[in-house]
CSV table of C-alpha atoms and ligand atoms in Angstrom, one decimal:
chain,number,residue,atom,x,y,z
A,6,MET,CA,30.6,-10.2,10.8
A,7,HIS,CA,29.1,-10.3,7.3
A,8,LEU,CA,25.8,-8.4,7.1
A,9,ALA,CA,23.2,-8.8,4.3
A,10,LEU,CA,20.1,-7.0,3.5
A,11,ALA,CA,17.3,-9.5,3.3
A,12,PRO,CA,15.2,-9.3,0.1
A,13,MET,CA,11.9,-7.5,0.6
A,14,ALA,CA,9.4,-7.1,-2.3
A,15,GLY,CA,8.3,-3.5,-2.7
A,16,ILE,CA,11.2,-2.3,-0.5
A,17,THR,CA,14.7,-3.4,-1.4
A,18,ASP,CA,15.0,-1.5,-4.7
A,19,GLN,CA,18.2,0.1,-5.9
A,20,VAL,CA,17.7,3.3,-3.9
A,21,PHE,CA,17.1,1.7,-0.6
A,22,ARG,CA,19.9,-0.8,-1.2
A,23,GLY,CA,22.3,2.0,-2.0
A,24,LEU,CA,21.6,3.6,1.3
A,25,CYS,CA,22.1,0.3,3.1
A,26,PHE,CA,25.4,-0.3,1.4
A,27,GLU,CA,26.5,3.2,2.3
A,28,LYS,CA,25.9,2.3,5.9
A,29,GLY,CA,27.7,-1.0,6.2
A,30,CYS,CA,25.7,-3.6,4.4
A,31,ASP,CA,27.9,-6.2,2.7
A,32,LEU,CA,25.5,-8.0,0.3
A,33,ALA,CA,22.0,-7.3,-0.9
A,34,THR,CA,19.4,-9.1,-3.0
A,35,THR,CA,16.8,-7.7,-5.4
A,36,GLU,CA,13.1,-8.0,-4.7
A,37,MET,CA,11.9,-11.4,-5.9
A,38,VAL,CA,11.4,-11.7,-9.6
A,39,SER,CA,9.0,-14.2,-11.2
A,40,ALA,CA,11.0,-16.5,-13.5
A,41,GLN,CA,8.1,-17.0,-15.8
A,42,GLY,CA,7.2,-13.3,-15.8
A,43,PHE,CA,10.8,-12.4,-16.6
A,44,LEU,CA,11.0,-14.8,-19.5
A,45,THR,CA,7.7,-13.8,-21.1
A,46,ALA,CA,7.7,-10.0,-20.4
A,47,PRO,CA,8.6,-7.7,-23.3
A,48,LYS,CA,12.2,-6.4,-22.7
A,49,ASP,CA,11.2,-2.9,-21.9
A,50,ARG,CA,8.4,-3.7,-19.5
A,51,ASN,CA,8.7,-1.3,-16.6
A,52,ALA,CA,8.1,-3.9,-13.9
A,53,TYR,CA,11.2,-5.8,-14.9
A,54,ARG,CA,13.3,-2.8,-15.8
A,55,PHE,CA,12.7,-1.5,-12.2
A,56,LEU,CA,13.1,-4.8,-10.5
A,57,LEU,CA,16.4,-5.5,-12.1
A,58,ALA,CA,17.8,-2.0,-11.9
A,59,ARG,CA,21.1,-1.5,-10.1
A,60,GLN,CA,22.8,1.7,-9.0
A,61,GLU,CA,26.5,2.4,-9.3
A,62,ASN,CA,26.9,2.9,-5.5
A,63,GLU,CA,25.8,-0.6,-4.7
A,64,GLY,CA,28.0,-3.4,-3.5
A,65,PRO,CA,27.5,-7.2,-4.3
A,66,LEU,CA,24.0,-7.8,-5.4
A,67,ALA,CA,22.2,-11.2,-5.8
A,68,VAL,CA,19.1,-11.4,-8.0
A,69,GLN,CA,16.3,-13.5,-6.5
A,70,ILE,CA,13.9,-15.6,-8.6
A,71,PHE,CA,10.8,-17.6,-7.8
A,72,GLY,CA,8.9,-20.2,-9.6
A,73,SER,CA,8.1,-23.9,-9.6
A,74,VAL,CA,8.8,-25.0,-13.2
A,75,PRO,CA,12.4,-26.2,-13.5
A,76,GLU,CA,12.6,-25.2,-17.2
A,77,HIS,CA,11.6,-21.7,-16.4
A,78,MET,CA,13.9,-21.4,-13.4
A,79,GLU,CA,16.8,-22.7,-15.5
A,80,MET,CA,16.3,-20.3,-18.4
A,81,ALA,CA,15.8,-17.4,-16.1
A,82,ALA,CA,18.9,-18.2,-14.1
A,83,ALA,CA,20.9,-18.5,-17.3
A,84,ARG,CA,19.7,-15.2,-18.7
A,85,LEU,CA,20.1,-13.3,-15.5
A,86,SER,CA,23.5,-14.6,-14.9
A,87,GLU,CA,24.6,-13.3,-18.3
A,88,MET,CA,23.6,-9.7,-17.5
A,89,GLY,CA,26.8,-8.9,-15.7
A,90,LEU,CA,24.9,-7.1,-12.9
A,91,PHE,CA,24.7,-9.7,-10.2
A,92,CYS,CA,27.0,-11.8,-8.0
A,93,ALA,CA,24.6,-14.8,-7.5
A,94,ILE,CA,21.2,-16.2,-8.4
A,95,ASP,CA,19.2,-16.6,-5.2
A,96,ILE,CA,16.1,-18.9,-5.3
A,97,ASN,CA,13.1,-18.0,-3.2
A,98,MET,CA,12.0,-21.0,-1.2
A,99,GLY,CA,10.6,-19.1,1.7
A,100,CYS,CA,7.9,-16.7,0.5
A,101,PRO,CA,4.6,-17.4,2.3
A,102,ALA,CA,2.3,-15.3,0.2
A,103,GLN,CA,-0.8,-17.2,-1.1
A,104,LYS,CA,-0.3,-16.1,-4.7
A,105,VAL,CA,3.3,-17.5,-4.6
A,106,VAL,CA,2.6,-20.8,-2.7
A,107,GLY,CA,-0.6,-21.2,-4.8
A,108,GLY,CA,1.7,-21.7,-7.8
A,109,GLN,CA,3.8,-24.2,-5.8
A,110,SER,CA,6.6,-21.7,-5.5
A,111,GLY,CA,8.3,-20.0,-2.6
A,112,SER,CA,7.8,-21.8,0.7
A,113,ALA,CA,5.6,-24.4,-1.0
A,114,LEU,CA,8.8,-25.9,-2.3
A,115,MET,CA,9.7,-26.9,1.3
A,116,LYS,CA,6.9,-29.5,1.0
A,117,ASP,CA,8.4,-30.9,-2.2
A,118,ILE,CA,12.1,-31.6,-1.6
A,119,PRO,CA,12.7,-33.5,-4.9
A,120,LEU,CA,11.2,-30.6,-6.9
A,121,ALA,CA,13.3,-28.0,-4.9
A,122,ALA,CA,16.4,-30.1,-5.5
A,123,GLU,CA,15.6,-30.4,-9.2
A,124,ILE,CA,15.2,-26.7,-9.5
A,125,VAL,CA,18.6,-26.0,-7.8
A,126,LYS,CA,20.3,-28.6,-10.0
A,127,ARG,CA,19.0,-27.1,-13.2
A,128,CYS,CA,19.8,-23.5,-12.1
A,129,VAL,CA,23.4,-24.5,-11.1
A,130,ARG,CA,23.8,-26.2,-14.5
A,131,ALA,CA,22.6,-23.2,-16.4
A,132,SER,CA,24.0,-20.3,-14.4
A,133,LEU,CA,27.3,-18.6,-14.8
A,134,LEU,CA,27.0,-17.5,-11.2
A,135,PRO,CA,26.8,-19.3,-7.8
A,136,VAL,CA,23.2,-20.4,-7.0
A,137,THR,CA,22.0,-19.8,-3.4
A,138,VAL,CA,18.7,-20.6,-1.6
A,139,LYS,CA,16.6,-18.6,0.8
A,140,MET,CA,14.4,-21.0,2.9
A,141,ARG,CA,12.3,-21.2,6.0
A,142,ILE,CA,12.5,-23.9,8.7
A,143,GLY,CA,9.5,-25.8,7.3
A,144,TRP,CA,5.9,-25.5,6.3
A,145,ASP,CA,4.4,-25.6,9.8
A,146,GLU,CA,5.3,-26.6,13.4
A,147,GLU,CA,4.4,-30.2,12.7
A,148,SER,CA,6.6,-30.5,9.6
A,149,ILE,CA,9.9,-28.7,10.4
A,150,ASN,CA,12.3,-30.1,7.9
A,151,ALA,CA,15.0,-27.4,7.6
A,152,VAL,CA,18.0,-29.8,8.0
A,153,GLU,CA,16.7,-32.4,5.5
A,154,PHE,CA,15.8,-29.6,3.1
A,155,ALA,CA,19.1,-27.8,3.4
A,156,LYS,CA,21.0,-31.1,2.8
A,157,ALA,CA,19.0,-31.8,-0.3
A,158,VAL,CA,19.5,-28.4,-1.9
A,159,THR,CA,23.2,-28.2,-1.0
A,160,ASP,CA,23.7,-31.7,-2.4
A,161,ALA,CA,22.0,-30.4,-5.6
A,162,GLY,CA,24.6,-27.6,-5.7
A,163,ALA,CA,23.4,-24.6,-3.7
A,164,ALA,CA,26.5,-22.6,-2.8
A,165,ALA,CA,25.0,-20.9,0.3
A,166,LEU,CA,21.8,-20.7,2.3
A,167,THR,CA,19.9,-18.0,4.0
A,168,VAL,CA,17.5,-19.5,6.6
A,169,HIS,CA,14.6,-17.5,8.0
A,170,GLY,CA,13.8,-19.1,11.3
A,171,ARG,CA,10.1,-19.3,10.9
A,172,THR,CA,7.6,-21.8,9.3
A,173,ARG,CA,5.4,-20.8,6.4
A,174,LYS,CA,2.4,-20.9,8.7
A,175,GLN,CA,4.0,-18.3,11.0
A,176,GLN,CA,4.4,-15.9,8.2
A,177,TYR,CA,6.1,-13.1,10.1
A,178,SER,CA,4.6,-13.6,13.5
A,179,GLY,CA,5.9,-15.4,16.6
A,180,LYS,CA,9.6,-15.5,17.3
A,181,ALA,CA,12.2,-16.7,14.8
A,182,ASN,CA,13.7,-20.1,15.9
A,183,TRP,CA,17.4,-19.5,15.8
A,184,GLU,CA,18.2,-22.9,17.3
A,185,GLU,CA,16.8,-24.5,14.2
A,186,ILE,CA,19.1,-22.3,12.1
A,187,ALA,CA,22.0,-23.6,14.2
A,188,LYS,CA,21.1,-27.2,13.3
A,189,VAL,CA,21.2,-26.3,9.6
A,190,ARG,CA,24.6,-24.6,10.0
A,191,GLU,CA,26.0,-27.7,11.6
A,192,ALA,CA,24.5,-30.1,9.0
A,193,VAL,CA,25.8,-28.5,5.8
A,194,SER,CA,29.2,-27.5,4.6
A,195,VAL,CA,28.2,-24.3,2.7
A,196,PRO,CA,27.9,-20.9,4.4
A,197,VAL,CA,24.6,-20.3,6.2
A,198,THR,CA,23.2,-16.8,6.8
A,199,ALA,CA,20.8,-16.5,9.8
A,200,ASN,CA,17.7,-14.4,9.3
A,201,GLY,CA,14.7,-13.4,11.4
A,202,ASP,CA,14.2,-10.9,14.2
A,203,ILE,CA,17.4,-9.0,14.1
A,204,TRP,CA,16.2,-5.6,15.2
A,205,ASP,CA,19.3,-4.1,16.9
A,206,ALA,CA,22.9,-4.7,18.0
A,207,ALA,CA,21.8,-6.9,21.0
A,208,SER,CA,19.6,-9.2,18.9
A,209,ALA,CA,22.3,-9.5,16.2
A,210,LEU,CA,24.9,-10.5,18.8
A,211,GLU,CA,22.5,-13.0,20.4
A,212,CYS,CA,21.5,-14.4,17.0
A,213,ALA,CA,25.2,-14.9,16.0
A,214,LYS,CA,25.8,-16.6,19.4
A,215,VAL,CA,22.9,-19.0,19.1
A,216,THR,CA,23.2,-19.9,15.4
A,217,GLY,CA,27.0,-19.8,15.2
A,218,CYS,CA,26.6,-18.1,11.8
A,219,ALA,CA,29.2,-15.7,10.5
A,220,SER,CA,26.6,-13.9,8.3
A,221,LEU,CA,23.3,-12.4,9.3
A,222,ALA,CA,20.5,-11.1,7.1
A,223,ILE,CA,18.4,-8.1,8.2
A,224,GLY,CA,15.0,-7.4,6.9
A,225,ARG,CA,12.4,-5.3,8.7
A,226,GLY,CA,14.9,-3.9,11.2
A,227,ALA,CA,16.4,-1.8,8.4
A,228,LEU,CA,13.1,-0.1,7.4
A,229,GLY,CA,13.6,3.6,8.1
A,230,ASN,CA,16.9,2.6,9.7
A,231,PRO,CA,19.6,1.7,7.2
A,232,TRP,CA,22.1,2.8,10.0
A,233,LEU,CA,21.3,-0.6,11.6
A,234,PHE,CA,24.2,-2.1,9.6
A,235,ARG,CA,26.6,0.4,11.1
A,236,GLU,CA,25.3,-0.1,14.6
A,237,ILE,CA,25.6,-3.9,14.3
A,238,LYS,CA,29.1,-3.7,12.8
A,239,ALA,CA,30.2,-1.4,15.7
A,240,ALA,CA,28.9,-3.9,18.2
A,241,PHE,CA,30.8,-6.8,16.7
A,242,ASN,CA,33.9,-4.7,16.6
A,243,GLY,CA,33.4,-3.6,20.2
A,244,GLU,CA,33.2,0.1,19.1
A,245,ALA,CA,30.9,2.8,20.5
A,246,TYR,CA,28.0,3.7,18.3
A,247,GLU,CA,25.7,6.8,18.4
A,248,LYS,CA,22.4,6.8,16.8
A,249,PRO,CA,22.1,9.4,14.0
A,250,PRO,CA,20.6,12.8,15.1
A,251,PHE,CA,17.1,13.6,13.9
A,252,GLU,CA,18.5,16.0,11.3
A,253,GLU,CA,20.5,13.3,9.6
A,254,ILE,CA,17.5,11.0,9.6
A,255,MET,CA,15.4,13.7,7.9
A,256,GLU,CA,18.2,14.5,5.4
A,257,THR,CA,18.4,10.8,4.5
A,258,ALA,CA,14.6,10.5,4.1
A,259,LEU,CA,14.6,13.5,1.7
A,260,ARG,CA,17.6,12.2,-0.2
A,261,HIS,CA,15.8,8.8,-0.5
A,262,GLY,CA,12.7,10.7,-1.8
A,263,ARG,CA,14.7,12.7,-4.3
A,264,GLU,CA,16.5,9.6,-5.7
A,265,MET,CA,13.2,7.7,-5.9
A,266,ILE,CA,11.5,10.6,-7.8
A,267,ALA,CA,14.5,11.0,-10.1
A,268,TRP,CA,14.2,7.3,-11.0
A,269,LYS,CA,10.4,6.8,-11.1
A,270,GLY,CA,8.9,10.2,-11.6
A,271,GLU,CA,7.1,12.3,-9.0
A,272,LYS,CA,3.8,10.4,-8.9
A,273,SER,CA,5.1,6.8,-8.5
A,274,GLY,CA,8.2,7.9,-6.6
A,275,MET,CA,6.0,9.7,-4.0
A,276,LEU,CA,3.6,6.7,-3.8
A,277,GLU,CA,6.5,4.4,-3.1
A,278,MET,CA,8.1,6.9,-0.6
A,279,ARG,CA,5.1,7.1,1.7
A,280,LYS,CA,5.8,3.8,3.5
A,281,HIS,CA,9.5,4.7,3.9
A,282,LEU,CA,8.7,8.1,5.3
A,283,GLY,CA,6.4,6.5,7.8
A,284,TRP,CA,9.3,4.3,8.9
A,285,TYR,CA,11.9,7.1,9.0
A,286,VAL,CA,9.8,9.2,11.4
A,287,THR,CA,8.6,6.3,13.6
A,288,GLY,CA,9.4,7.0,17.3
A,289,GLN,CA,9.9,10.8,16.7
A,290,ARG,CA,7.9,13.1,19.0
A,291,GLY,CA,4.8,14.6,17.5
A,292,VAL,CA,4.7,12.2,14.6
A,293,ALA,CA,1.2,10.8,15.2
A,294,LYS,CA,-0.4,14.1,14.1
A,295,LEU,CA,1.7,14.4,11.0
A,296,ARG,CA,1.5,10.8,9.8
A,297,THR,CA,-1.8,11.2,7.9
A,298,ARG,CA,-0.5,14.3,6.1
A,299,LEU,CA,2.8,12.5,5.3
A,300,ASN,CA,0.7,9.6,3.9
A,301,LEU,CA,-1.2,12.0,1.6
A,302,ALA,CA,1.8,14.1,0.5
A,303,THR,CA,2.0,14.2,-3.3
A,304,SER,CA,5.3,16.2,-3.7
A,305,LEU,CA,8.7,16.2,-2.0
A,306,SER,CA,8.4,19.9,-1.1
A,307,GLU,CA,5.3,19.1,0.9
A,308,VAL,CA,7.2,16.3,2.7
A,309,GLU,CA,10.1,18.7,3.3
A,310,GLN,CA,7.7,21.2,5.0
A,311,LEU,CA,6.2,18.5,7.2
A,312,LEU,CA,9.6,17.1,8.2
A,313,ALA,CA,10.8,20.7,9.0
A,314,THR,CA,7.8,21.0,11.4
A,315,LEU,CA,8.9,17.8,13.2
A,316,LEU,CA,12.4,19.0,13.3
A,317,ARG,CA,11.4,22.4,14.9
A,318,ARG,CA,9.4,20.5,17.5
A,319,GLU,CA,12.4,18.3,18.3
A,320,THR,CA,14.8,21.2,18.7
A,321,GLU,CA,12.3,23.4,20.7
A,322,GLU,CA,11.8,20.7,23.3
B,415,LIG,C1,7.4,-6.7,3.1
B,415,LIG,C2,8.3,-7.9,3.0
B,415,LIG,C3,8.6,-8.4,1.7
B,415,LIG,C4,9.4,-9.5,1.6
B,415,LIG,N1,9.8,-9.9,0.4
B,415,LIG,C5,10.6,-11.0,0.3
B,415,LIG,C6,11.1,-11.4,-1.0
B,415,LIG,O1,10.9,-10.8,-2.1
B,415,LIG,N2,12.0,-12.5,-1.0
B,415,LIG,C7,12.3,-13.2,0.1
B,415,LIG,O2,13.1,-14.1,0.0
B,415,LIG,N3,11.9,-12.8,1.3
B,415,LIG,C8,11.1,-11.7,1.4
B,415,LIG,N4,10.7,-11.3,2.7
B,415,LIG,C9,11.2,-12.0,3.9
B,415,LIG,C10,12.5,-11.3,4.4
B,415,LIG,O3,13.5,-11.4,3.5
B,415,LIG,C11,12.9,-11.9,5.7
B,415,LIG,O4,13.2,-13.3,5.5
B,415,LIG,C12,11.9,-11.8,6.8
B,415,LIG,O5,11.3,-10.5,6.9
B,415,LIG,C13,12.5,-12.1,8.2
B,415,LIG,O6,13.6,-11.2,8.5
B,415,LIG,P1,13.4,-10.0,9.5
B,415,LIG,O7,12.8,-10.5,10.8
B,415,LIG,O8,14.8,-9.4,9.6
B,415,LIG,O9,12.4,-9.0,8.9
B,415,LIG,C14,9.9,-10.2,2.8
B,415,LIG,C15,9.5,-9.6,4.0
B,415,LIG,C16,8.8,-8.5,4.1
B,415,LIG,C17,8.4,-8.0,5.5
């Protein structure tokens, strides 16, 4: 089974991706990058330097762009494909955020199939790399059009699709509709990656069964748990899997923090780490009392002390 890390803005940066690759992820995608912003930003602008950064320990990495102006998308695809860092250009046609759909980008493109197809066609023409599309199953329950949409973008040249089994209206709530992903897989001849609600080995096996997909993309399930890739791979190979001991989780959280700080400096690195720390310790005994302090931590040594407290509690009980 091929396992991808689903793109997540503010999360799937080079440090987190590196950890996921180390633990069995086969393909990752950058956080979404605005095509227009990328084209107009000064070359050294931090935001783009960070968004496009790639570590040496990473495996195949696609870069994801969003936008609604075909010319911008085409130029961004051309330039990004020439950087020699990425294996594919992925087009975001699934983001539900108001500021993205307000500009007719992301999942708003599912309401305008001719524009979506035009964007794909232009990007395919301009890019040196394969162009892929990440989509949802439709705008809302009344307008599910995943099959029609998937046919149009693959006819326009998309080389593969990732389908998140929710509508834009659902955002991230309700249950992902894997049956609809199965319909897309049957309707197109390019590889389809199933996405949505894969939280553990059991849901991964079930999703693969229902969708018939040979590739799965994991988003929120990997937060604080990059080991999920290893767990799922083991399940597909019929091998036993043991969850990592608490010490290993803490060591990984600290390493994540150290790498983040080495990259972005202590202040921004710590700010970005807080959410990850919260995810790493989720479910550990005694964490409720420490959560606020972890959230306010300003240095890694402070985090180290707080995690050591948790570890002592764990081993004493
Ligand atoms: C915080 C967050 C940020 C996300 N950012 C992106 C993004 O930049 N591009 C994208 O295509 N999808 C984005 N997504 C959607 C995920 O890639 C994925 O489709 C969705 O979370 C469903 O998968 P899951 O149930 O495994 O989390 C984001 C999701 C979350 C929770």
